GROMACS .gro file of C-alpha atoms in nm:
model
  352
    1MET     CA    1  -2.443   0.768  -0.579
    2VAL     CA    2  -2.373   0.441  -0.452
    3ASP     CA    3  -2.302   0.283  -0.793
    4GLY     CA    4  -2.093   0.552  -0.896
    5ARG     CA    5  -1.855   0.528  -0.558
    6MET     CA    6  -1.853   0.136  -0.634
    7ALA     CA    7  -1.762   0.210  -1.036
    8GLY     CA    8  -1.476   0.443  -0.895
    9THR     CA    9  -1.328   0.195  -0.615
   10VAL     CA   10  -1.324  -0.092  -0.878
   11ALA     CA   11  -1.116   0.142  -1.100
   12ALA     CA   12  -0.907   0.257  -0.846
   13LEU     CA   13  -0.849  -0.149  -0.753
   14GLY     CA   14  -0.788  -0.221  -1.133
   15LEU     CA   15  -0.557   0.058  -1.158
   16SER     CA   16  -0.365  -0.067  -0.870
   17VAL     CA   17  -0.333  -0.424  -0.945
   18VAL     CA   18  -0.244  -0.375  -1.344
   19SER     CA   19   0.014  -0.114  -1.244
   20SER     CA   20   0.171  -0.291  -0.944
   21VAL     CA   21   0.217  -0.613  -1.143
   22SER     CA   22   0.367  -0.388  -1.437
   23ILE     CA   23   0.631  -0.228  -1.234
   24VAL     CA   24   0.685  -0.575  -1.082
   25VAL     CA   25   0.766  -0.734  -1.419
   26CYS     CA   26   0.982  -0.443  -1.512
   27ASN     CA   27   1.196  -0.406  -1.204
   28LYS     CA   28   1.267  -0.795  -1.228
   29ALA     CA   29   1.399  -0.746  -1.570
   30LEU     CA   30   1.591  -0.437  -1.456
   31MET     CA   31   1.719  -0.605  -1.141
   32SER     CA   32   1.751  -0.964  -1.214
   33THR     CA   33   1.806  -0.953  -1.588
   34LEU     CA   34   2.023  -0.612  -1.619
   35GLY     CA   35   2.191  -0.635  -1.248
   36PHE     CA   36   2.035  -0.314  -1.154
   37VAL     CA   37   2.014  -0.390  -0.772
   38PHE     CA   38   1.977  -0.035  -0.601
   39ALA     CA   39   1.583  -0.061  -0.506
   40THR     CA   40   1.597   0.248  -0.250
   41THR     CA   41   1.761   0.470  -0.497
   42LEU     CA   42   1.535   0.354  -0.767
   43THR     CA   43   1.231   0.441  -0.526
   44SER     CA   44   1.334   0.802  -0.464
   45TRP     CA   45   1.361   0.826  -0.838
   46HIS     CA   46   1.001   0.701  -0.900
   47LEU     CA   47   0.883   0.962  -0.615
   48LEU     CA   48   1.067   1.254  -0.788
   49VAL     CA   49   0.889   1.146  -1.136
   50THR     CA   50   0.552   1.106  -0.950
   51PHE     CA   51   0.601   1.462  -0.781
   52CYS     CA   52   0.714   1.645  -1.128
   53SER     CA   53   0.399   1.460  -1.292
   54LEU     CA   54   0.144   1.583  -1.051
   55HIS     CA   55   0.322   1.925  -1.048
   56VAL     CA   56   0.228   1.932  -1.430
   57ALA     CA   57  -0.100   1.830  -1.409
   58LEU     CA   58  -0.135   2.097  -1.101
   59GLN     CA   59  -0.023   2.353  -1.356
   60MET     CA   60  -0.284   2.221  -1.647
   61LYS     CA   61  -0.551   2.277  -1.349
   62LEU     CA   62  -0.631   1.901  -1.337
   63PHE     CA   63  -0.621   1.929  -0.977
   64GLU     CA   64  -0.635   2.150  -0.711
   65ASN     CA   65  -0.348   2.199  -0.420
   66LYS     CA   66  -0.492   2.211  -0.080
   67ASP     CA   67  -0.214   2.322   0.172
   68LEU     CA   68  -0.215   2.104   0.471
   69ASP     CA   69  -0.006   2.159   0.823
   70PRO     CA   70   0.399   2.109   0.739
   71LYS     CA   71   0.438   1.937   1.044
   72THR     CA   72   0.196   1.664   0.946
   73ILE     CA   73   0.308   1.627   0.580
   74ILE     CA   74   0.688   1.625   0.669
   75GLY     CA   75   0.644   1.384   0.961
   76PHE     CA   76   0.391   1.200   0.681
   77GLY     CA   77   0.647   1.178   0.426
   78ILE     CA   78   0.955   1.085   0.642
   79LEU     CA   79   0.784   0.793   0.801
   80ASN     CA   80   0.702   0.644   0.454
   81GLY     CA   81   1.038   0.705   0.337
   82ILE     CA   82   1.168   0.526   0.624
   83SER     CA   83   0.911   0.261   0.600
   84ILE     CA   84   1.030   0.177   0.276
   85GLY     CA   85   1.378   0.144   0.393
   86LEU     CA   86   1.315  -0.072   0.665
   87LEU     CA   87   1.132  -0.310   0.431
   88ASN     CA   88   1.439  -0.307   0.219
   89LEU     CA   89   1.688  -0.375   0.508
   90SER     CA   90   1.436  -0.662   0.631
   91LEU     CA   91   1.478  -0.839   0.294
   92GLY     CA   92   1.838  -0.783   0.320
   93PHE     CA   93   1.887  -0.921   0.660
   94ASN     CA   94   1.647  -1.190   0.636
   95SER     CA   95   1.559  -1.512   0.430
   96ILE     CA   96   1.295  -1.443   0.144
   97GLY     CA   97   1.086  -1.696   0.342
   98PHE     CA   98   1.086  -1.460   0.644
   99TYR     CA   99   1.041  -1.151   0.479
  100GLN     CA  100   0.734  -1.268   0.325
  101VAL     CA  101   0.595  -1.362   0.693
  102THR     CA  102   0.663  -1.003   0.759
  103LYS     CA  103   0.450  -0.907   0.480
  104LEU     CA  104   0.196  -1.131   0.607
  105ALA     CA  105   0.199  -0.971   0.939
  106ILE     CA  106   0.089  -0.644   0.820
  107ILE     CA  107  -0.263  -0.748   0.792
  108PRO     CA  108  -0.282  -0.858   1.146
  109CYS     CA  109  -0.097  -0.563   1.284
  110THR     CA  110  -0.317  -0.342   1.099
  111VAL     CA  111  -0.611  -0.490   1.218
  112SER     CA  112  -0.482  -0.456   1.572
  113LEU     CA  113  -0.391  -0.086   1.539
  114GLU     CA  114  -0.732   0.015   1.399
  115THR     CA  115  -0.914  -0.202   1.684
  116ILE     CA  116  -0.712  -0.015   1.948
  117PHE     CA  117  -0.688   0.334   1.811
  118PHE     CA  118  -1.002   0.374   1.585
  119ARG     CA  119  -1.219   0.184   1.812
  120LYS     CA  120  -1.318  -0.069   1.485
  121THR     CA  121  -1.463  -0.424   1.528
  122PHE     CA  122  -1.404  -0.681   1.259
  123SER     CA  123  -1.682  -0.941   1.263
  124ARG     CA  124  -1.567  -1.284   1.270
  125SER     CA  125  -1.621  -1.370   0.880
  126ILE     CA  126  -1.420  -1.081   0.827
  127GLN     CA  127  -1.158  -1.234   1.054
  128MET     CA  128  -1.206  -1.593   0.890
  129ALA     CA  129  -1.187  -1.460   0.535
  130LEU     CA  130  -0.851  -1.278   0.621
  131ALA     CA  131  -0.714  -1.596   0.806
  132VAL     CA  132  -0.796  -1.813   0.502
  133LEU     CA  133  -0.623  -1.521   0.302
  134LEU     CA  134  -0.312  -1.514   0.471
  135PHE     CA  135  -0.289  -1.882   0.522
  136GLY     CA  136  -0.295  -1.934   0.133
  137VAL     CA  137  -0.052  -1.676   0.056
  138GLY     CA  138   0.177  -1.839   0.314
  139VAL     CA  139   0.141  -2.159   0.162
  140ALA     CA  140   0.211  -2.039  -0.179
  141THR     CA  141   0.509  -1.780  -0.076
  142VAL     CA  142   0.675  -1.910   0.248
  143THR     CA  143   0.955  -2.170   0.194
  144ASP     CA  144   1.271  -2.109   0.397
  145LEU     CA  145   1.249  -1.960   0.751
  146GLN     CA  146   1.585  -1.877   0.906
  147LEU     CA  147   1.560  -1.613   1.212
  148ASN     CA  148   1.828  -1.392   1.344
  149ARG     CA  149   1.815  -1.107   1.600
  150LEU     CA  150   1.872  -0.821   1.402
  151GLY     CA  151   1.666  -0.926   1.081
  152SER     CA  152   1.355  -1.003   1.322
  153LEU     CA  153   1.429  -0.648   1.485
  154LEU     CA  154   1.414  -0.472   1.141
  155SER     CA  155   1.100  -0.679   1.052
  156LEU     CA  156   0.909  -0.545   1.362
  157PHE     CA  157   0.989  -0.179   1.267
  158ALA     CA  158   0.873  -0.219   0.925
  159VAL     CA  159   0.589  -0.380   0.962
  160LEU     CA  160   0.489  -0.127   1.276
  161THR     CA  161   0.601   0.177   1.003
  162THR     CA  162   0.435   0.031   0.717
  163CYS     CA  163   0.076  -0.034   0.926
  164ILE     CA  164   0.104   0.330   1.058
  165SER     CA  165   0.169   0.474   0.751
  166GLN     CA  166  -0.111   0.315   0.549
  167ILE     CA  167  -0.349   0.393   0.836
  168MET     CA  168  -0.284   0.763   0.835
  169THR     CA  169  -0.299   0.770   0.426
  170ASN     CA  170  -0.654   0.693   0.496
  171PHE     CA  171  -0.699   0.911   0.808
  172ILE     CA  172  -0.574   1.212   0.664
  173GLN     CA  173  -0.780   1.196   0.324
  174LYS     CA  174  -1.119   1.133   0.533
  175LYS     CA  175  -1.022   1.348   0.860
  176PHE     CA  176  -0.924   1.673   0.636
  177LYS     CA  177  -1.119   1.595   0.333
  178VAL     CA  178  -0.791   1.584   0.094
  179SER     CA  179  -0.800   1.375  -0.228
  180SER     CA  180  -0.555   1.106  -0.286
  181THR     CA  181  -0.387   1.323  -0.549
  182GLN     CA  182  -0.362   1.604  -0.304
  183LEU     CA  183  -0.184   1.413  -0.051
  184LEU     CA  184   0.033   1.240  -0.264
  185TYR     CA  185   0.127   1.608  -0.449
  186GLN     CA  186   0.201   1.718  -0.086
  187SER     CA  187   0.396   1.427   0.048
  188CYS     CA  188   0.603   1.332  -0.236
  189PRO     CA  189   0.892   1.582  -0.184
  190TYR     CA  190   0.949   1.458   0.171
  191GLN     CA  191   0.912   1.101   0.076
  192ALA     CA  192   1.160   1.138  -0.207
  193LEU     CA  193   1.432   1.361  -0.014
  194THR     CA  194   1.406   1.105   0.283
  195LEU     CA  195   1.486   0.802   0.004
  196PHE     CA  196   1.744   1.016  -0.177
  197ILE     CA  197   1.951   1.057   0.138
  198ILE     CA  198   1.946   0.702   0.286
  199GLY     CA  199   1.887   0.518  -0.063
  200PRO     CA  200   2.259   0.529  -0.190
  201PHE     CA  201   2.412   0.445   0.171
  202LEU     CA  202   2.163   0.155   0.202
  203ASP     CA  203   2.185   0.030  -0.133
  204GLY     CA  204   2.577   0.018  -0.091
  205PHE     CA  205   2.538  -0.136   0.250
  206LEU     CA  206   2.326  -0.425   0.119
  207THR     CA  207   2.464  -0.485  -0.230
  208ASN     CA  208   2.844  -0.358  -0.180
  209GLN     CA  209   2.800  -0.173  -0.507
  210ASN     CA  210   2.793   0.187  -0.554
  211VAL     CA  211   2.498   0.344  -0.722
  212PHE     CA  212   2.670   0.628  -0.888
  213ALA     CA  213   2.969   0.429  -0.997
  214PHE     CA  214   2.725   0.199  -1.202
  215LYS     CA  215   2.776   0.125  -1.580
  216TYR     CA  216   2.471   0.264  -1.714
  217THR     CA  217   2.380   0.119  -2.058
  218SER     CA  218   2.103   0.261  -2.279
  219GLU     CA  219   1.873  -0.062  -2.210
  220ILE     CA  220   1.906   0.004  -1.826
  221LEU     CA  221   1.825   0.363  -1.883
  222VAL     CA  222   1.495   0.283  -2.088
  223PHE     CA  223   1.390   0.000  -1.834
  224ILE     CA  224   1.472   0.297  -1.576
  225VAL     CA  225   1.268   0.551  -1.726
  226LEU     CA  226   0.976   0.275  -1.794
  227SER     CA  227   0.979   0.190  -1.420
  228CYS     CA  228   0.969   0.552  -1.311
  229LEU     CA  229   0.647   0.644  -1.571
  230ILE     CA  230   0.474   0.334  -1.440
  231SER     CA  231   0.550   0.437  -1.070
  232VAL     CA  232   0.345   0.748  -1.128
  233SER     CA  233   0.038   0.487  -1.149
  234VAL     CA  234   0.168   0.296  -0.890
  235ASN     CA  235   0.204   0.584  -0.631
  236PHE     CA  236  -0.169   0.731  -0.714
  237SER     CA  237  -0.332   0.398  -0.719
  238THR     CA  238  -0.203   0.328  -0.362
  239PHE     CA  239  -0.330   0.635  -0.227
  240LEU     CA  240  -0.673   0.616  -0.416
  241VAL     CA  241  -0.707   0.240  -0.303
  242ILE     CA  242  -0.659   0.345   0.074
  243GLY     CA  243  -0.848   0.634   0.029
  244LYS     CA  244  -1.148   0.487  -0.140
  245THR     CA  245  -1.141   0.146   0.096
  246SER     CA  246  -0.894   0.095   0.400
  247PRO     CA  247  -0.578  -0.039   0.441
  248VAL     CA  248  -0.679  -0.377   0.519
  249THR     CA  249  -0.846  -0.409   0.182
  250TYR     CA  250  -0.523  -0.240   0.036
  251GLN     CA  251  -0.305  -0.517   0.177
  252VAL     CA  252  -0.586  -0.783   0.044
  253VAL     CA  253  -0.545  -0.647  -0.290
  254GLY     CA  254  -0.166  -0.642  -0.250
  255HIS     CA  255  -0.180  -1.027  -0.178
  256LEU     CA  256  -0.391  -1.058  -0.513
  257LYS     CA  257  -0.117  -0.890  -0.672
  258THR     CA  258   0.140  -1.147  -0.524
  259CYS     CA  259  -0.075  -1.424  -0.682
  260ILE     CA  260  -0.076  -1.255  -1.026
  261ILE     CA  261   0.305  -1.193  -0.995
  262LEU     CA  262   0.361  -1.570  -0.913
  263GLY     CA  263   0.190  -1.682  -1.219
  264PHE     CA  264   0.366  -1.387  -1.413
  265GLY     CA  265   0.730  -1.521  -1.295
  266TYR     CA  266   0.630  -1.870  -1.427
  267VAL     CA  267   0.510  -1.768  -1.762
  268LEU     CA  268   0.751  -1.478  -1.835
  269PHE     CA  269   1.045  -1.577  -1.637
  270ASN     CA  270   1.035  -1.963  -1.588
  271ASP     CA  271   1.051  -1.945  -1.243
  272PRO     CA  272   1.000  -2.271  -1.052
  273PHE     CA  273   0.631  -2.350  -0.971
  274SER     CA  274   0.476  -2.615  -0.770
  275TRP     CA  275   0.151  -2.768  -0.687
  276ARG     CA  276   0.201  -2.588  -0.319
  277ASN     CA  277   0.216  -2.271  -0.509
  278ILE     CA  278  -0.127  -2.364  -0.715
  279LEU     CA  279  -0.276  -2.481  -0.388
  280GLY     CA  280  -0.167  -2.164  -0.176
  281ILE     CA  281  -0.299  -1.911  -0.453
  282LEU     CA  282  -0.611  -2.143  -0.473
  283LEU     CA  283  -0.671  -2.084  -0.090
  284ALA     CA  284  -0.573  -1.719  -0.102
  285LEU     CA  285  -0.819  -1.653  -0.388
  286LEU     CA  286  -1.086  -1.806  -0.163
  287GLY     CA  287  -0.995  -1.577   0.110
  288MET     CA  288  -1.047  -1.281  -0.125
  289ILE     CA  289  -1.386  -1.387  -0.255
  290LEU     CA  290  -1.500  -1.463   0.072
  291TYR     CA  291  -1.340  -1.104   0.198
  292SER     CA  292  -1.542  -0.940  -0.072
  293PHE     CA  293  -1.850  -1.116  -0.001
  294VAL     CA  294  -1.864  -1.091   0.359
  295CYS     CA  295  -1.794  -0.711   0.316
  296LEU     CA  296  -2.057  -0.627   0.067
  297MET     CA  297  -2.318  -0.843   0.303
  298GLU     CA  298  -2.215  -0.619   0.591
  299ASN     CA  299  -2.235  -0.271   0.356
  300LYS     CA  300  -2.573  -0.389   0.265
  301GLN     CA  301  -2.687  -0.423   0.643
  302LYS     CA  302  -2.588  -0.075   0.696
  303ALA     CA  303  -2.720   0.073   0.381
  304PRO     CA  304  -3.058   0.144   0.519
  305GLU     CA  305  -2.905   0.348   0.800
  306LEU     CA  306  -2.718   0.578   0.539
  307SER     CA  307  -3.016   0.616   0.289
  308ALA     CA  308  -3.197   0.819   0.556
  309PRO     CA  309  -3.090   1.182   0.489
  310PHE     CA  310  -3.203   1.303   0.836
  311PHE     CA  311  -3.030   1.014   1.018
  312HIS     CA  312  -2.687   1.092   1.127
  313THR     CA  313  -2.500   0.807   1.309
  314LYS     CA  314  -2.151   0.683   1.375
  315VAL     CA  315  -2.124   0.336   1.267
  316LYS     CA  316  -1.877   0.131   1.491
  317GLY     CA  317  -1.713  -0.127   1.334
  318GLY     CA  318  -1.751  -0.362   1.031
  319GLU     CA  319  -1.484  -0.370   0.765
  320ALA     CA  320  -1.661  -0.146   0.519
  321GLY     CA  321  -1.349  -0.117   0.308
  322THR     CA  322  -1.464  -0.390   0.071
  323LEU     CA  323  -1.305  -0.489  -0.233
  324LEU     CA  324  -1.618  -0.377  -0.395
  325LEU     CA  325  -1.752  -0.109  -0.228
  326VAL     CA  326  -1.689   0.218  -0.022
  327GLN     CA  327  -1.526   0.368   0.239
  328ASN     CA  328  -1.442   0.205   0.599
  329GLY     CA  329  -1.357   0.336   0.949
  330SER     CA  330  -1.432   0.696   0.815
  331ALA     CA  331  -1.668   0.933   0.702
  332LYS     CA  332  -2.033   0.813   0.631
  333VAL     CA  333  -2.217   0.928   0.299
  334ALA     CA  334  -2.598   0.980   0.307
  335ASP     CA  335  -2.724   1.119  -0.012
  336GLY     CA  336  -2.379   1.241  -0.092
  337VAL     CA  337  -2.337   1.430   0.196
  338VAL     CA  338  -2.093   1.350   0.461
  339THR     CA  339  -2.240   1.284   0.795
  340GLU     CA  340  -1.990   1.166   1.050
  341GLY     CA  341  -1.579   1.116   1.046
  342PRO     CA  342  -1.374   0.863   1.216
  343MET     CA  343  -1.348   0.748   1.561
  344TRP     CA  344  -0.991   0.937   1.599
  345ARG     CA  345  -0.891   1.198   1.813
  346SER     CA  346  -0.531   1.286   1.695
  347ASN     CA  347  -0.380   1.510   1.432
  348ARG     CA  348  -0.312   1.386   1.086
  349ASP     CA  349   0.029   1.193   0.979
  350LEU     CA  350   0.169   0.940   0.776
  351ASP     CA  351   0.139   0.738   0.446
  352ALA     CA  352   0.108   0.421   0.236
   0.00000   0.00000   0.00000
């Protein structure tokens, strides 16, 4: 049972990395080379195509729909749309370096929120591994740091909404026993609608261009379609990884993607690459290896508790959402039976 869950988690992580790197390469060509710079509007199209694809899969009976509380799903979808918009605004009002710092702040913020609201503890070993990872990514990506009051405020809200949405993605799937596919199908329309409404205005404000007046060539349309198709896999794998592991693990995987993308940028687009980038990437990879190793060790220590079918317990703490293992901060499995849920006393909410 554990081997099967491990294989599923590894497959989800692999899908997430491959699809995310692919869509970044595609979008870089679309935006940097072809001049289509309407990121928020493009994301709304991604979500629309994702919903349509899932609807076709539902009609083909590839998964079963599960109704959830409408207020929860609407709030969840709107929060996700807002978090995407705030991240784009943060990039627009800050230097690239400060935007990278904003992304680095998501892991410490997530750890703090899970500690406060989920009563979850993170061992010193986990904290040290995360510190090495974040330091390495910072060395590799952070260059200029230019601060301004509005940009800093937007970054703060972007970090908070992103952390909450990712935590709640994990919470909803575990608490209400819905799959990543079911949750994505339910929330996609509200995410897409939110970005449909704010996207053109936000993109126009940031780029001084009108998405509806843009000249669409056949080449641009091909890349837009390709980007939307890849996004189905990106959105699905995001929900899948957070559901199978944890929001912190998802962010760790996100920084692995950053390192890979830096390498692709150098190879495919001749982006500048220095010894500082190489050193940062090596440190980040070291942090990821330490994080995965510590998580595996902590899970092995917990394994005897979970192996006895008559022993039902709550396990506080520990970052069980390893890069290679099962779930964290939520339901525990003994002989394939869910025995305990997460230490959270609230109603569901939001996404990644």
